[in-house]
Short mmCIF file of C-alpha atoms in Angstrom, two decimals:
data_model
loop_
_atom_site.label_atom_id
_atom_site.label_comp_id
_atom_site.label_asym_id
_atom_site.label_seq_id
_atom_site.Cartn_x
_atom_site.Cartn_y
_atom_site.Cartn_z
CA UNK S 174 -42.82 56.77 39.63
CA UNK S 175 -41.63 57.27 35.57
CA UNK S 176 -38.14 58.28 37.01
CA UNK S 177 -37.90 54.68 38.79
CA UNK S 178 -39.81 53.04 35.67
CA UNK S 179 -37.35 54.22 33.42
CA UNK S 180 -33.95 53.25 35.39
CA UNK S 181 -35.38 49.95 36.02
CA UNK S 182 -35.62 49.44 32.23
CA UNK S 183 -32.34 50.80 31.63
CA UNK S 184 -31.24 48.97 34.52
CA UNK S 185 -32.51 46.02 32.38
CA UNK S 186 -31.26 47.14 29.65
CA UNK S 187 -28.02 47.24 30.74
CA UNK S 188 -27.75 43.56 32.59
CA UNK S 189 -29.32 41.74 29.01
CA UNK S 190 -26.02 43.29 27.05
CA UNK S 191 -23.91 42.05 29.94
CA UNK S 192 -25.24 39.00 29.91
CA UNK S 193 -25.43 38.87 25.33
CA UNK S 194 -21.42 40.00 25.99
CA UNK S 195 -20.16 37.33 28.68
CA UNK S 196 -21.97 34.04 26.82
CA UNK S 197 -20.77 35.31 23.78
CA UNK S 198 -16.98 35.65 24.65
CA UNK S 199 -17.41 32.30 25.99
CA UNK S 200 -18.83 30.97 22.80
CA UNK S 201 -16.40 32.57 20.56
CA UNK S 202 -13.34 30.98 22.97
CA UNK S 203 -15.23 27.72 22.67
CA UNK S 204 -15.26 28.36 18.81
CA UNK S 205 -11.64 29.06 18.86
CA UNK S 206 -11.09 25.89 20.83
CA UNK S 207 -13.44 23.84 18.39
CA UNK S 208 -10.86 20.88 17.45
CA UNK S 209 -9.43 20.64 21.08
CA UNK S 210 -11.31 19.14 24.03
CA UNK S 211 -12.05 20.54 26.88
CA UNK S 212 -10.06 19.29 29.90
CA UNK S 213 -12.52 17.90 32.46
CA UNK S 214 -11.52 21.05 34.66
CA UNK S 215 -12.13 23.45 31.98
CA UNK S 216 -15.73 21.38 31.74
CA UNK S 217 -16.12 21.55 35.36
CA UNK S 218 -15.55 25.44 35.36
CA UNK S 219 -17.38 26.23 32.26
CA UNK S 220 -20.42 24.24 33.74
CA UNK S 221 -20.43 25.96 36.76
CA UNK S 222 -19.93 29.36 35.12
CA UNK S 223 -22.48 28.92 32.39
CA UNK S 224 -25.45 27.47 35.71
CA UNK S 225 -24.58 30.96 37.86
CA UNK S 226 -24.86 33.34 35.31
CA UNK S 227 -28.08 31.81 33.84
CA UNK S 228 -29.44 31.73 37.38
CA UNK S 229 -28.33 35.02 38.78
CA UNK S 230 -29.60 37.33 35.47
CA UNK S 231 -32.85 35.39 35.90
CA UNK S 232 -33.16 36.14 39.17
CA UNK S 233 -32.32 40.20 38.35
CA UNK S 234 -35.38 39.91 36.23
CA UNK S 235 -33.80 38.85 32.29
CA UNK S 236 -36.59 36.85 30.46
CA UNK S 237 -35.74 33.37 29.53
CA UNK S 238 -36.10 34.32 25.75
CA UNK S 239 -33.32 37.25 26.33
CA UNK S 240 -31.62 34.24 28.08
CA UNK S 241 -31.70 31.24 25.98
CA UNK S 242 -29.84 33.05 22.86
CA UNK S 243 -27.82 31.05 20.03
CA UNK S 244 -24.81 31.63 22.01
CA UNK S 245 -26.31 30.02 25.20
CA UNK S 246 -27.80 27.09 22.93
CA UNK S 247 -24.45 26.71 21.26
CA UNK S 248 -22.28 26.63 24.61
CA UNK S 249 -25.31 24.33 26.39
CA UNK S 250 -24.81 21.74 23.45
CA UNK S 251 -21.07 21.71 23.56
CA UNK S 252 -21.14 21.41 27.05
CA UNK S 253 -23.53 18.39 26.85
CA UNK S 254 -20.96 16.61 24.66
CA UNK S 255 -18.19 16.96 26.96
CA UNK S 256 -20.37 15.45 29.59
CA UNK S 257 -21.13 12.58 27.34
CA UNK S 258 -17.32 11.81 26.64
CA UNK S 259 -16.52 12.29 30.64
CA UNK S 260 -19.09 9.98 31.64
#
C-alpha cells in the first residue's frame, strides 16, 4: 500500500509540472505576441486548448489551486478580451 501511495504522489507530482510547463509556454507566446491580436482561429484554438487541459488534469486528480496559477489567470483574461473584440 506505501509503494502505490508514493507513485500516485509522484504520479501527481509529475502531471502538476506538466501542466505549470504547457500554460506557461502558452503564456510566455501570448506575452511575446502582446501588441498583435490574436486571429479569431488562433482564439478559437487557444480556447479550446486552454478548456481540455484544465478539464483533463482535473479530472487526473490536480487541485484547482495547482490549477488556477498566474499563468492560467493571465491566459483566461487575455482570452476574455479577444472574445469581447470578436463578439
Amino acid at each position: 500500500m506505501r509503494q502505490k501511495v508514493s507513485d500516485e504522489l509522484y504520479i501527481l507530482s509529475i502531471m502538476e509540472t506538466w501542466y505549470m510547463t504547457q500554460t506557461r509556454m502558452i503564456n510566455d507566446w501570448l506575452i511575446e505576441r502582446k501588441g498583435n491580436a490574436l486571429s479569431p482561429y488562433q482564439f478559437t484554438c487557444l480556447s479550446t486548448i486552454i478548456k481540455k487541459m484544465y478539464s483533463d488534469f482535473e479530472l487526473q486528480g490536480i487541485s484547482p489551486d495547482a490549477l488556477d496559477t498566474m499563468a492560467y489567470k493571465t491566459i483566461m483574461q487575455r482570452l476574455q478580451v479577444c472574445y469581447l473584440i470578436f463578439t
